[in-house]
Coordinates of C-alpha atoms in Angstrom, one line a residue:
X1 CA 130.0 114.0 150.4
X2 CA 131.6 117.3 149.9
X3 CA 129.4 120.4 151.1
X4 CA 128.4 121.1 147.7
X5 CA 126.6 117.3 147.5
X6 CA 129.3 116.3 144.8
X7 CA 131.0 113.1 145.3
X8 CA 134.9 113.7 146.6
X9 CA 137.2 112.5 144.0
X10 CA 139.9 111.1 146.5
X11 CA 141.4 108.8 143.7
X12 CA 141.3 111.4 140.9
X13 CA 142.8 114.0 143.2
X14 CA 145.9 111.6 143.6
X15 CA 146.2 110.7 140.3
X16 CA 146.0 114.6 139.0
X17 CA 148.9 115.4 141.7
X18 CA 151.2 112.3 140.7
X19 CA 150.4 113.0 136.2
X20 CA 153.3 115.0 135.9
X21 CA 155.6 113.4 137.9
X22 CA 155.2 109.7 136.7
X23 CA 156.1 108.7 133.2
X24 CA 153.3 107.6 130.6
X25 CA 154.5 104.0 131.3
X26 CA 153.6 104.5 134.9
X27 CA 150.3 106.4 133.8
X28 CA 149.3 103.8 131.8
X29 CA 149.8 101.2 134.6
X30 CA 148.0 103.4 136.7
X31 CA 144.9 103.5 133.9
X32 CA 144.3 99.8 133.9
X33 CA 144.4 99.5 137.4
X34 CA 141.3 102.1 137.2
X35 CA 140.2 100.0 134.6
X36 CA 139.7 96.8 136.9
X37 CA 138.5 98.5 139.4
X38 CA 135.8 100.2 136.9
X39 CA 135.0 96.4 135.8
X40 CA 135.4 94.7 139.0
X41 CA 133.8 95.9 142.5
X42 CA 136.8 96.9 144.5
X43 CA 136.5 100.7 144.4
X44 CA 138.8 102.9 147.2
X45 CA 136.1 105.6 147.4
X46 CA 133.0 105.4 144.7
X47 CA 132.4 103.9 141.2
X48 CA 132.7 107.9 140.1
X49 CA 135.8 108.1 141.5
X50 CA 137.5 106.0 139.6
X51 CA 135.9 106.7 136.1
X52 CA 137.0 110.2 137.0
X53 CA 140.4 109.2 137.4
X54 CA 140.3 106.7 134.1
X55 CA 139.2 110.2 132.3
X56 CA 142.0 112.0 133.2
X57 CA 144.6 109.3 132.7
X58 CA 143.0 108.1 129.5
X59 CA 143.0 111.9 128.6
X60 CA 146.5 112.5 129.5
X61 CA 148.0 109.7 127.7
X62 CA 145.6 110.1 124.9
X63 CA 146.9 113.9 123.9
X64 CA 151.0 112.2 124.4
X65 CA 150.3 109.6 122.0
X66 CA 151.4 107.4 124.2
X67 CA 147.8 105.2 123.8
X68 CA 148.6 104.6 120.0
X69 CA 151.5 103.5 120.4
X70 CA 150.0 101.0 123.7
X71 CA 147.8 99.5 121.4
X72 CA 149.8 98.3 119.3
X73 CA 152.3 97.0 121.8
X74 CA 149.3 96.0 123.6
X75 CA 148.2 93.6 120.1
X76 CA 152.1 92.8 119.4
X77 CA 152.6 91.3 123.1
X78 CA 149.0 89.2 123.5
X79 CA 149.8 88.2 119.8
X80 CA 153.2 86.8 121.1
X81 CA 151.8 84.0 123.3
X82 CA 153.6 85.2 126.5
X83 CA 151.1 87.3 128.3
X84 CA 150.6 85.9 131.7
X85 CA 146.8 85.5 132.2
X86 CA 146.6 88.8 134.6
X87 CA 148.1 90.7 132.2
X88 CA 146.3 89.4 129.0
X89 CA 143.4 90.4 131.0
X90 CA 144.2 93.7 131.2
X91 CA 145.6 94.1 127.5
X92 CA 142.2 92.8 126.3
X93 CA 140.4 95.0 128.0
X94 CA 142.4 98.1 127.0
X95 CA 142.0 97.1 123.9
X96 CA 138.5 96.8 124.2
X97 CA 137.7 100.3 125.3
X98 CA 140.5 101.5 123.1
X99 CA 138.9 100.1 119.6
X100 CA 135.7 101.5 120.8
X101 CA 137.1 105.1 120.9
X102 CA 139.4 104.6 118.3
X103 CA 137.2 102.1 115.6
X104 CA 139.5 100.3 112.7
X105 CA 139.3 102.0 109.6
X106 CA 138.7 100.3 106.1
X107 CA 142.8 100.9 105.5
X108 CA 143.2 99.1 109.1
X109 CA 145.0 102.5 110.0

């Protein structure tokens, strides 16, 4: 703990000096990986941490448009059958979160 009693945010701190430089594909890789360990119980530092970090990417590659565009690659690749099972984990779980932010419409837009 930091002097101030707030948690450090060693993970987020990385991840806000690398945004810029990586491209959103590499952000996006970088998201689920905070994604399993959100879900799992690996963490590098704290639980915080890492949801801190899955904010800021999420945000990132939310304002891009690069996460519209993910979930329908994202639906088009687990549709196509050839998803191995590590990815088709993570797919399903972006698109998890993702339809809970962004809920189907009645037009299915």
């Amino acid at each position: 703990m930091a002097e101030t009693d707030e948690p450090e945010l060693t993970v987020y701190h990385r991840h806000l000096a690398q945004l810029l430089k990586r491209d959103a594909g590499e952000n996006f890789r970088a998201l689920l990986v905070q994604a399993r360990h959100i879900t799992g119980t690996s963490y590098e530092t704290t639980l915080y941490d890492h949801q801190q970090a899955f904010c800021l990417l999420w945000c990132h590659l939310e304002r891009s448009g690069y996460l519209r565009r993910a979930g329908r690659d994202a639906q088009a690749r687990l549709a196509s059958g050839h998803a191995a099972p590590d990815e088709r984990a993570d797919l399903e779980l972006f698109l998890t979160v993702y339809g809970q932010v962004h809920p189907p419409t009645a037009n299915g837009a």
